[in-house]
mmCIF file of N, CA and C in Angstrom:
data_model
loop_
_atom_site.group_PDB
_atom_site.id
_atom_site.type_symbol
_atom_site.label_atom_id
_atom_site.label_comp_id
_atom_site.label_asym_id
_atom_site.label_seq_id
_atom_site.Cartn_x
_atom_site.Cartn_y
_atom_site.Cartn_z
ATOM 1 N N GLY A 1 8.130 26.703 33.963
ATOM 2 C CA GLY A 1 7.775 25.638 33.012
ATOM 3 C C GLY A 1 7.640 26.118 31.448
ATOM 4 N N ARG A 2 8.902 25.844 30.787
ATOM 5 C CA ARG A 2 8.731 26.468 29.478
ATOM 6 C C ARG A 2 8.101 25.318 28.519
ATOM 7 N N GLY A 3 7.056 25.574 27.980
ATOM 8 C CA GLY A 3 6.378 24.764 27.239
ATOM 9 C C GLY A 3 6.550 24.746 25.622
ATOM 10 N N GLY A 4 6.158 23.824 24.954
ATOM 11 C CA GLY A 4 6.109 23.894 23.501
ATOM 12 C C GLY A 4 7.234 23.156 22.872
ATOM 13 N N GLY A 5 7.391 22.999 21.561
ATOM 14 C CA GLY A 5 8.335 22.118 20.910
ATOM 15 C C GLY A 5 9.686 22.908 20.707
ATOM 16 N N GLY A 6 9.723 23.533 19.429
ATOM 17 C CA GLY A 6 10.909 24.210 19.140
ATOM 18 C C GLY A 6 12.312 23.084 18.916
ATOM 19 N N GLY A 7 13.359 23.743 19.148
ATOM 20 C CA GLY A 7 14.543 22.902 18.935
ATOM 21 C C GLY A 7 14.687 22.258 17.652
ATOM 22 N N GLY A 8 14.498 23.094 16.495
ATOM 23 C CA GLY A 8 14.639 22.584 15.203
ATOM 24 C C GLY A 8 15.980 22.944 14.591
ATOM 25 N N GLU A 9 16.989 23.434 15.533
ATOM 26 C CA GLU A 9 18.141 24.052 14.901
ATOM 27 C C GLU A 9 19.246 22.978 14.611
ATOM 28 N N GLY A 10 19.032 21.674 15.227
ATOM 29 C CA GLY A 10 20.151 20.863 15.166
ATOM 30 C C GLY A 10 20.568 20.183 13.688
ATOM 31 N N GLY A 11 19.794 20.691 12.797
ATOM 32 C CA GLY A 11 19.992 20.079 11.464
ATOM 33 C C GLY A 11 19.227 18.769 11.271
ATOM 34 N N GLU A 12 18.665 18.298 12.404
ATOM 35 C CA GLU A 12 17.834 16.991 12.269
ATOM 36 C C GLU A 12 16.425 17.257 11.527
ATOM 37 N N ALA A 13 16.340 16.482 10.552
ATOM 38 C CA ALA A 13 14.979 16.392 9.913
ATOM 39 C C ALA A 13 13.944 15.738 10.797
ATOM 40 N N ALA A 14 12.886 16.451 10.916
ATOM 41 C CA ALA A 14 11.783 15.892 11.927
ATOM 42 C C ALA A 14 11.327 14.570 11.153
ATOM 43 N N LEU A 15 10.909 13.603 12.005
ATOM 44 C CA LEU A 15 10.202 12.492 11.423
ATOM 45 C C LEU A 15 8.777 12.717 11.114
ATOM 46 N N ALA A 16 8.395 12.236 9.985
ATOM 47 C CA ALA A 16 6.939 12.328 9.734
ATOM 48 C C ALA A 16 6.106 11.383 10.540
ATOM 49 N N THR A 17 4.967 11.846 10.778
ATOM 50 C CA THR A 17 3.894 10.988 11.625
ATOM 51 C C THR A 17 2.874 10.460 10.795
ATOM 52 N N LEU A 18 2.790 9.087 10.874
ATOM 53 C CA LEU A 18 2.042 8.385 9.742
ATOM 54 C C LEU A 18 1.039 7.748 10.723
ATOM 55 N N VAL A 19 -0.293 7.862 10.209
ATOM 56 C CA VAL A 19 -1.460 7.341 10.884
ATOM 57 C C VAL A 19 -2.340 6.536 9.792
ATOM 58 N N VAL A 20 -2.923 5.461 10.283
ATOM 59 C CA VAL A 20 -3.879 4.692 9.345
ATOM 60 C C VAL A 20 -5.255 5.496 9.460
ATOM 61 N N ALA A 21 -5.654 5.950 8.309
ATOM 62 C CA ALA A 21 -6.971 6.709 8.233
ATOM 63 C C ALA A 21 -8.115 5.827 7.976
ATOM 64 N N GLY A 22 -7.948 4.642 7.335
ATOM 65 C CA GLY A 22 -9.190 3.823 7.004
ATOM 66 C C GLY A 22 -8.612 2.560 6.455
ATOM 67 N N VAL A 23 -9.456 1.550 6.650
ATOM 68 C CA VAL A 23 -9.160 0.297 6.160
ATOM 69 C C VAL A 23 -10.346 -0.225 5.311
ATOM 70 N N GLY A 24 -9.982 -0.608 3.894
ATOM 71 C CA GLY A 24 -11.019 -1.118 3.132
ATOM 72 C C GLY A 24 -10.806 -2.458 2.619
ATOM 73 N N ALA A 25 -11.692 -2.874 1.603
ATOM 74 C CA ALA A 25 -11.389 -4.269 1.068
ATOM 75 C C ALA A 25 -10.093 -4.245 0.219
ATOM 76 N N GLY A 26 -9.129 -4.806 0.532
ATOM 77 C CA GLY A 26 -8.009 -4.986 -0.093
ATOM 78 C C GLY A 26 -7.103 -3.547 -0.305
ATOM 79 N N SER A 27 -7.467 -2.668 0.746
ATOM 80 C CA SER A 27 -6.840 -1.382 0.563
ATOM 81 C C SER A 27 -6.734 -0.772 2.087
ATOM 82 N N VAL A 28 -5.732 0.108 2.054
ATOM 83 C CA VAL A 28 -5.536 0.783 3.356
ATOM 84 C C VAL A 28 -5.331 2.255 3.046
ATOM 85 N N THR A 29 -5.906 3.147 3.652
ATOM 86 C CA THR A 29 -5.623 4.556 3.426
ATOM 87 C C THR A 29 -4.907 5.218 4.654
ATOM 88 N N LEU A 30 -3.721 6.041 4.326
ATOM 89 C CA LEU A 30 -2.912 6.587 5.322
ATOM 90 C C LEU A 30 -2.835 8.041 5.197
ATOM 91 N N ASP A 31 -2.635 8.677 6.267
ATOM 92 C CA ASP A 31 -2.476 9.971 6.345
ATOM 93 C C ASP A 31 -1.106 10.388 7.118
ATOM 94 N N TRP A 32 -0.275 11.445 6.733
ATOM 95 C CA TRP A 32 0.855 11.705 7.332
ATOM 96 C C TRP A 32 1.073 13.142 7.385
ATOM 97 N N SER A 33 1.835 13.516 8.277
ATOM 98 C CA SER A 33 2.154 14.998 8.413
ATOM 99 C C SER A 33 3.621 15.187 8.910
ATOM 100 N N GLY A 34 4.183 16.364 8.639
ATOM 101 C CA GLY A 34 5.466 16.706 9.233
ATOM 102 C C GLY A 34 6.550 15.902 8.316
ATOM 103 N N GLY A 35 7.700 15.778 8.950
ATOM 104 C CA GLY A 35 8.906 15.081 8.312
ATOM 105 C C GLY A 35 9.616 16.186 7.464
ATOM 106 N N VAL A 36 9.247 17.401 7.448
ATOM 107 C CA VAL A 36 10.017 18.311 6.656
ATOM 108 C C VAL A 36 11.125 18.998 7.253
ATOM 109 N N GLY A 37 12.304 18.919 6.847
ATOM 110 C CA GLY A 37 13.473 19.686 7.417
ATOM 111 C C GLY A 37 13.247 21.108 7.528
ATOM 112 N N GLU A 38 12.653 21.814 6.536
ATOM 113 C CA GLU A 38 12.434 23.195 6.721
ATOM 114 C C GLU A 38 11.116 23.442 5.980
ATOM 115 N N ALA A 39 10.464 24.583 6.374
ATOM 116 C CA ALA A 39 9.211 24.826 5.796
ATOM 117 C C ALA A 39 9.392 25.323 4.476
ATOM 118 N N THR A 40 8.699 24.918 3.516
ATOM 119 C CA THR A 40 8.665 25.335 2.076
ATOM 120 C C THR A 40 7.934 26.649 1.874
ATOM 121 N N SER A 41 8.581 27.696 1.447
ATOM 122 C CA SER A 41 8.071 28.950 1.380
ATOM 123 C C SER A 41 7.266 29.073 -0.028
ATOM 124 N N GLY A 42 6.015 29.778 -0.015
ATOM 125 C CA GLY A 42 5.357 29.977 -1.203
ATOM 126 C C GLY A 42 4.551 28.740 -1.643
ATOM 127 N N GLY A 43 3.497 29.036 -2.337
ATOM 128 C CA GLY A 43 2.721 27.877 -2.848
ATOM 129 C C GLY A 43 3.046 27.569 -4.338
ATOM 130 N N GLY A 44 2.232 27.177 -5.123
ATOM 131 C CA GLY A 44 2.354 26.920 -6.422
ATOM 132 C C GLY A 44 3.112 25.576 -6.643
ATOM 133 N N THR A 45 3.263 25.095 -7.751
ATOM 134 C CA THR A 45 3.773 23.889 -7.973
ATOM 135 C C THR A 45 5.195 23.862 -7.880
ATOM 136 N N GLY A 46 5.821 22.672 -7.425
ATOM 137 C CA GLY A 46 7.182 22.624 -7.176
ATOM 138 C C GLY A 46 7.648 23.158 -5.772
ATOM 139 N N GLY A 47 6.783 23.809 -5.058
ATOM 140 C CA GLY A 47 7.079 24.309 -3.776
ATOM 141 C C GLY A 47 6.844 23.340 -2.795
ATOM 142 N N GLY A 48 6.221 22.206 -2.878
ATOM 143 C CA GLY A 48 5.792 21.288 -2.037
ATOM 144 C C GLY A 48 6.933 20.179 -1.614
ATOM 145 N N THR A 49 6.859 19.581 -0.510
ATOM 146 C CA THR A 49 7.868 18.535 -0.161
ATOM 147 C C THR A 49 7.229 17.172 -0.738
ATOM 148 N N LEU A 50 8.174 16.407 -1.387
ATOM 149 C CA LEU A 50 7.813 15.216 -1.815
ATOM 150 C C LEU A 50 7.933 14.167 -0.621
ATOM 151 N N TYR A 51 7.038 13.152 -0.653
ATOM 152 C CA TYR A 51 7.201 12.114 0.251
ATOM 153 C C TYR A 51 7.291 10.795 -0.501
ATOM 154 N N GLU A 52 7.976 9.861 0.279
ATOM 155 C CA GLU A 52 8.108 8.478 -0.167
ATOM 156 C C GLU A 52 7.384 7.547 0.715
ATOM 157 N N LEU A 53 6.399 6.721 0.194
ATOM 158 C CA LEU A 53 5.719 5.744 1.002
ATOM 159 C C LEU A 53 6.248 4.497 0.657
ATOM 160 N N GLN A 54 6.487 3.652 1.827
ATOM 161 C CA GLN A 54 7.009 2.261 1.768
ATOM 162 C C GLN A 54 6.050 1.380 2.396
ATOM 163 N N TRP A 55 5.991 0.076 2.027
ATOM 164 C CA TRP A 55 5.015 -0.909 2.752
ATOM 165 C C TRP A 55 5.905 -2.175 2.680
ATOM 166 N N ARG A 56 5.397 -3.107 3.453
ATOM 167 C CA ARG A 56 6.050 -4.505 3.367
ATOM 168 C C ARG A 56 4.831 -5.221 3.997
ATOM 169 N N ALA A 57 4.808 -6.706 3.714
ATOM 170 C CA ALA A 57 3.941 -7.545 3.991
ATOM 171 C C ALA A 57 4.452 -8.833 4.712
ATOM 172 N N ALA A 58 3.682 -9.319 5.421
ATOM 173 C CA ALA A 58 4.068 -10.756 6.091
ATOM 174 C C ALA A 58 2.976 -11.867 5.794
ATOM 175 N N LYS A 59 3.064 -12.680 5.074
ATOM 176 C CA LYS A 59 2.136 -13.831 4.821
ATOM 177 C C LYS A 59 1.955 -14.556 6.202
ATOM 178 N N PRO A 60 0.917 -15.206 6.356
ATOM 179 C CA PRO A 60 0.600 -16.037 7.435
ATOM 180 C C PRO A 60 1.724 -17.110 7.744
ATOM 181 N N GLY A 61 2.420 -17.000 8.960
ATOM 182 C CA GLY A 61 3.437 -17.916 9.324
ATOM 183 C C GLY A 61 4.783 -17.598 8.586
ATOM 184 N N ARG A 62 4.934 -16.467 7.904
ATOM 185 C CA ARG A 62 6.109 -16.091 7.093
ATOM 186 C C ARG A 62 6.701 -14.959 7.961
ATOM 187 N N ALA A 63 8.017 -14.580 7.605
ATOM 188 C CA ALA A 63 8.606 -13.308 8.118
ATOM 189 C C ALA A 63 8.345 -12.205 7.229
ATOM 190 N N TRP A 64 8.509 -11.120 7.835
ATOM 191 C CA TRP A 64 8.174 -9.777 7.062
ATOM 192 C C TRP A 64 9.260 -9.880 5.830
ATOM 193 N N GLY A 65 8.609 -9.292 4.738
ATOM 194 C CA GLY A 65 9.196 -9.242 3.420
ATOM 195 C C GLY A 65 10.016 -7.807 3.533
ATOM 196 N N GLU A 66 10.726 -7.636 2.410
ATOM 197 C CA GLU A 66 11.507 -6.399 2.276
ATOM 198 C C GLU A 66 10.568 -5.158 2.286
ATOM 199 N N TRP A 67 11.040 -4.119 2.717
ATOM 200 C CA TRP A 67 10.292 -2.738 2.335
ATOM 201 C C TRP A 67 10.184 -2.688 0.922
ATOM 202 N N ALA A 68 9.115 -2.165 0.350
ATOM 203 C CA ALA A 68 8.912 -2.020 -1.184
ATOM 204 C C ALA A 68 8.420 -0.590 -1.284
ATOM 205 N N THR A 69 8.627 0.038 -2.500
ATOM 206 C CA THR A 69 8.089 1.390 -2.836
ATOM 207 C C THR A 69 7.767 1.205 -4.335
ATOM 208 N N SER A 70 7.318 2.267 -5.069
ATOM 209 C CA SER A 70 7.081 2.348 -6.344
ATOM 210 C C SER A 70 7.523 3.718 -6.833
ATOM 211 N N GLU A 71 7.479 3.850 -8.178
ATOM 212 C CA GLU A 71 7.858 5.251 -8.693
ATOM 213 C C GLU A 71 6.855 6.237 -8.357
ATOM 214 N N SER A 72 5.601 5.908 -8.160
ATOM 215 C CA SER A 72 4.687 6.953 -7.871
ATOM 216 C C SER A 72 4.567 7.116 -6.374
ATOM 217 N N ALA A 73 5.036 6.079 -5.622
ATOM 218 C CA ALA A 73 5.023 6.229 -4.234
ATOM 219 C C ALA A 73 6.243 6.995 -3.610
ATOM 220 N N ARG A 74 7.200 7.153 -4.651
ATOM 221 C CA ARG A 74 8.438 8.144 -4.133
ATOM 222 C C ARG A 74 8.288 9.554 -4.486
ATOM 223 N N ALA A 75 7.027 9.947 -4.975
ATOM 224 C CA ALA A 75 6.702 11.224 -5.425
ATOM 225 C C ALA A 75 5.438 11.727 -4.955
ATOM 226 N N MET A 76 5.108 11.289 -3.675
ATOM 227 C CA MET A 76 3.730 11.709 -3.106
ATOM 228 C C MET A 76 3.888 13.241 -2.750
ATOM 229 N N VAL A 77 2.913 14.063 -3.279
ATOM 230 C CA VAL A 77 2.855 15.516 -2.976
ATOM 231 C C VAL A 77 1.833 15.544 -1.945
ATOM 232 N N ALA A 78 0.751 14.674 -2.011
ATOM 233 C CA ALA A 78 -0.395 14.932 -0.905
ATOM 234 C C ALA A 78 0.222 14.275 0.324
ATOM 235 N N HIS A 79 -0.651 14.465 1.508
ATOM 236 C CA HIS A 79 -0.381 13.997 2.672
ATOM 237 C C HIS A 79 -1.187 12.847 2.963
ATOM 238 N N SER A 80 -1.667 12.234 2.056
ATOM 239 C CA SER A 80 -2.489 10.949 2.206
ATOM 240 C C SER A 80 -2.512 10.098 1.079
ATOM 241 N N ALA A 81 -2.579 8.837 1.205
ATOM 242 C CA ALA A 81 -2.547 7.934 0.082
ATOM 243 C C ALA A 81 -3.370 6.670 0.365
ATOM 244 N N THR A 82 -3.924 6.119 -0.584
ATOM 245 C CA THR A 82 -4.487 4.677 -0.385
ATOM 246 C C THR A 82 -3.767 3.705 -1.158
ATOM 247 N N LYS A 83 -3.392 2.797 -0.526
ATOM 248 C CA LYS A 83 -2.607 1.573 -0.975
ATOM 249 C C LYS A 83 -3.708 0.543 -1.321
ATOM 250 N N ARG A 84 -3.713 0.082 -2.561
ATOM 251 C CA ARG A 84 -4.732 -0.879 -3.069
ATOM 252 C C ARG A 84 -4.129 -2.131 -3.446
ATOM 253 N N ASN A 85 -4.764 -3.128 -3.808
ATOM 254 C CA ASN A 85 -4.333 -4.500 -4.273
ATOM 255 C C ASN A 85 -3.382 -5.021 -3.108
ATOM 256 N N LEU A 86 -3.944 -5.121 -1.958
ATOM 257 C CA LEU A 86 -3.297 -5.770 -0.820
ATOM 258 C C LEU A 86 -3.952 -7.178 -0.646
ATOM 259 N N ASP A 87 -3.055 -7.963 -0.043
ATOM 260 C CA ASP A 87 -3.399 -9.367 0.171
ATOM 261 C C ASP A 87 -4.076 -9.323 1.430
ATOM 262 N N PRO A 88 -5.436 -9.674 1.461
ATOM 263 C CA PRO A 88 -6.178 -9.636 2.797
ATOM 264 C C PRO A 88 -5.741 -10.591 3.812
ATOM 265 N N ALA A 89 -4.929 -11.596 3.471
ATOM 266 C CA ALA A 89 -4.539 -12.697 4.258
ATOM 267 C C ALA A 89 -3.270 -12.287 5.020
ATOM 268 N N ALA A 90 -2.478 -11.315 4.389
ATOM 269 C CA ALA A 90 -1.295 -10.902 5.034
ATOM 270 C C ALA A 90 -1.418 -9.638 5.901
ATOM 271 N N LEU A 91 -0.458 -9.535 6.849
ATOM 272 C CA LEU A 91 -0.221 -8.481 7.619
ATOM 273 C C LEU A 91 0.642 -7.363 6.810
ATOM 274 N N HIS A 92 0.278 -6.126 7.064
ATOM 275 C CA HIS A 92 0.997 -4.998 6.350
ATOM 276 C C HIS A 92 1.463 -3.978 7.247
ATOM 277 N N GLN A 93 2.603 -3.350 6.873
ATOM 278 C CA GLN A 93 3.015 -2.245 7.622
ATOM 279 C C GLN A 93 3.506 -1.126 6.563
ATOM 280 N N PHE A 94 3.412 0.122 6.908
ATOM 281 C CA PHE A 94 3.699 1.189 6.180
ATOM 282 C C PHE A 94 4.698 2.123 6.892
ATOM 283 N N ARG A 95 5.378 2.970 6.209
ATOM 284 C CA ARG A 95 6.320 3.991 6.633
ATOM 285 C C ARG A 95 6.390 5.084 5.615
ATOM 286 N N VAL A 96 6.806 6.225 6.094
ATOM 287 C CA VAL A 96 6.792 7.403 5.040
ATOM 288 C C VAL A 96 7.999 8.270 5.545
ATOM 289 N N ARG A 97 8.555 9.039 4.569
ATOM 290 C CA ARG A 97 9.514 9.969 4.872
ATOM 291 C C ARG A 97 9.498 11.036 3.913
ATOM 292 N N ALA A 98 9.977 12.323 4.316
ATOM 293 C CA ALA A 98 10.029 13.357 3.369
ATOM 294 C C ALA A 98 11.307 13.534 2.672
ATOM 295 N N ARG A 99 11.333 14.005 1.418
ATOM 296 C CA ARG A 99 12.691 14.239 0.835
ATOM 297 C C ARG A 99 13.345 15.549 1.380
ATOM 298 N N ALA A 100 14.454 15.507 1.552
ATOM 299 C CA ALA A 100 15.343 16.627 2.236
ATOM 300 C C ALA A 100 15.146 17.821 1.118
ATOM 301 N N SER A 101 15.499 19.013 1.753
ATOM 302 C CA SER A 101 15.257 20.153 0.872
ATOM 303 C C SER A 101 16.255 20.164 -0.296
ATOM 304 N N ASP A 102 17.369 19.459 -0.121
ATOM 305 C CA ASP A 102 18.324 19.575 -1.262
ATOM 306 C C ASP A 102 18.102 18.392 -2.223
ATOM 307 N N GLY A 103 16.950 17.766 -2.124
ATOM 308 C CA GLY A 103 16.523 16.769 -3.189
ATOM 309 C C GLY A 103 16.901 15.307 -2.766
ATOM 310 N N SER A 104 17.623 15.017 -1.722
ATOM 311 C CA SER A 104 18.227 13.669 -1.470
ATOM 312 C C SER A 104 17.209 13.228 -0.443
ATOM 313 N N TRP A 105 17.401 11.687 -0.474
ATOM 314 C CA TRP A 105 16.579 10.832 0.460
ATOM 315 C C TRP A 105 17.206 10.417 1.677
ATOM 316 N N HIS A 106 18.091 11.254 2.048
ATOM 317 C CA HIS A 106 18.978 10.854 3.423
ATOM 318 C C HIS A 106 17.981 10.895 4.592
ATOM 319 N N THR A 107 16.787 11.412 4.442
ATOM 320 C CA THR A 107 15.933 11.656 5.727
ATOM 321 C C THR A 107 15.453 10.355 6.185
ATOM 322 N N PRO A 108 15.218 10.332 7.439
ATOM 323 C CA PRO A 108 14.757 9.123 8.274
ATOM 324 C C PRO A 108 13.341 8.889 8.018
ATOM 325 N N PHE A 109 12.900 7.686 8.098
ATOM 326 C CA PHE A 109 11.561 7.157 7.966
ATOM 327 C C PHE A 109 10.755 7.387 9.325
ATOM 328 N N SER A 110 9.483 7.465 9.105
ATOM 329 C CA SER A 110 8.644 7.577 10.275
ATOM 330 C C SER A 110 8.767 6.143 10.905
ATOM 331 N N SER A 111 8.094 6.146 12.132
ATOM 332 C CA SER A 111 7.948 4.841 12.825
ATOM 333 C C SER A 111 6.968 3.984 11.898
ATOM 334 N N PRO A 112 7.155 2.850 11.677
ATOM 335 C CA PRO A 112 6.158 2.103 10.845
ATOM 336 C C PRO A 112 4.855 1.887 11.744
ATOM 337 N N THR A 113 3.771 1.798 10.974
ATOM 338 C CA THR A 113 2.263 1.555 11.445
ATOM 339 C C THR A 113 2.340 0.239 12.173
ATOM 340 N N SER A 114 1.507 0.052 13.015
ATOM 341 C CA SER A 114 1.338 -1.382 13.649
ATOM 342 C C SER A 114 1.004 -2.264 12.624
ATOM 343 N N PRO A 115 1.221 -3.452 12.666
ATOM 344 C CA PRO A 115 0.928 -4.454 11.643
ATOM 345 C C PRO A 115 -0.612 -4.539 11.564
ATOM 346 N N LEU A 116 -1.176 -4.466 10.382
ATOM 347 C CA LEU A 116 -2.684 -4.408 10.173
ATOM 348 C C LEU A 116 -3.041 -5.226 9.014
ATOM 349 N N ARG A 117 -4.271 -5.693 8.971
ATOM 350 C CA ARG A 117 -4.833 -6.305 7.911
ATOM 351 C C ARG A 117 -5.925 -5.493 7.141
ATOM 352 N N CYS A 118 -6.111 -5.629 5.830
ATOM 353 C CA CYS A 118 -7.092 -4.973 5.182
ATOM 354 C C CYS A 118 -8.353 -5.839 5.247
ATOM 355 N N LEU A 119 -9.449 -5.249 4.783
ATOM 356 C CA LEU A 119 -10.668 -6.235 4.865
ATOM 357 C C LEU A 119 -10.689 -7.088 3.565
ATOM 358 N N PRO A 120 -11.342 -8.220 3.678
ATOM 359 C CA PRO A 120 -11.286 -9.252 2.541
ATOM 360 C C PRO A 120 -12.181 -8.617 1.433
ATOM 361 N N LEU A 121 -11.528 -9.198 0.232
ATOM 362 C CA LEU A 121 -12.110 -8.710 -1.042
ATOM 363 C C LEU A 121 -13.490 -9.293 -1.260
ATOM 364 N N GLY A 122 -14.199 -8.802 -2.176
ATOM 365 C CA GLY A 122 -15.479 -9.347 -2.655
ATOM 366 C C GLY A 122 -16.474 -9.596 -1.739
ATOM 367 N N GLN A 123 -16.545 -8.908 -0.569
ATOM 368 C CA GLN A 123 -17.729 -9.123 0.343
ATOM 369 C C GLN A 123 -18.946 -8.568 -0.217
ATOM 370 N N PRO A 124 -20.089 -9.296 -0.440
ATOM 371 C CA PRO A 124 -21.137 -8.737 -1.108
ATOM 372 C C PRO A 124 -21.861 -7.748 -0.252
ATOM 373 N N GLN A 125 -22.140 -6.602 -0.916
ATOM 374 C CA GLN A 125 -22.828 -5.498 -0.213
ATOM 375 C C GLN A 125 -24.256 -5.540 -0.086
ATOM 376 N N LYS A 126 -24.840 -6.595 -0.895
ATOM 377 C CA LYS A 126 -26.130 -6.538 -1.010
ATOM 378 C C LYS A 126 -26.932 -7.437 0.172
ATOM 379 N N PRO A 127 -28.091 -7.302 0.602
ATOM 380 C CA PRO A 127 -28.716 -8.154 1.563
ATOM 381 C C PRO A 127 -28.789 -9.646 1.167
ATOM 382 N N GLN A 128 -28.879 -10.435 2.118
ATOM 383 C CA GLN A 128 -28.795 -11.826 1.850
ATOM 384 C C GLN A 128 -29.903 -12.270 0.874
ATOM 385 N N LYS A 129 -31.241 -11.964 1.235
ATOM 386 C CA LYS A 129 -32.265 -12.461 0.349
ATOM 387 C C LYS A 129 -32.929 -11.224 -0.273
ATOM 388 N N PRO A 130 -32.984 -11.271 -1.628
ATOM 389 C CA PRO A 130 -33.662 -10.130 -2.213
ATOM 390 C C PRO A 130 -35.148 -10.290 -1.862
ATOM 391 N N GLN A 131 -35.832 -9.083 -1.456
ATOM 392 C CA GLN A 131 -37.151 -9.194 -1.005
ATOM 393 C C GLN A 131 -38.150 -9.244 -2.390
ATOM 394 N N GLN A 132 -38.804 -10.258 -2.462
ATOM 395 C CA GLN A 132 -39.785 -10.423 -3.512
ATOM 396 C C GLN A 132 -40.952 -9.656 -3.136
ATOM 397 N N PRO A 133 -41.492 -8.927 -4.172
ATOM 398 C CA PRO A 133 -42.774 -8.174 -3.920
ATOM 399 C C PRO A 133 -43.936 -9.308 -3.782
ATOM 400 N N GLN A 134 -44.724 -8.936 -2.819
ATOM 401 C CA GLN A 134 -45.902 -9.805 -2.422
ATOM 402 C C GLN A 134 -46.883 -9.798 -3.676
ATOM 403 N N GLN A 135 -47.299 -10.882 -3.955
ATOM 404 C CA GLN A 135 -48.309 -11.122 -4.954
ATOM 405 C C GLN A 135 -49.743 -10.908 -4.198
ATOM 406 N N PRO A 136 -50.564 -10.127 -4.683
ATOM 407 C CA PRO A 136 -51.976 -9.916 -4.046
ATOM 408 C C PRO A 136 -52.736 -11.232 -4.173
#
């Protein structure tokens, strides 16, 4: 039984693995790993892989919209991101891909996350009734 992964010689870029790390009020935090065609050698700036995050939404009773991105979401260096200003009534999906070592975006996307909702906005975090100090 030969175990382990390997088999990275086909020139196929590995898919990034995307997970939902947390859900907040109007926001979703995502973590991802992998998706790099080849390991980048050396630290320092400019040596990391860029990632592109995309998202789409489906309003209640509506079909999924187009995948969207933004300029900053196309230049993610970190392996996590928090997408804010989401519509709590809509379902959301996310996907990510790594930029190829030659600087092009022909790399495949990760599998999209399961459709998820963020928490509703403006939930009061304070207790229902303020405790009045008792008069002696």
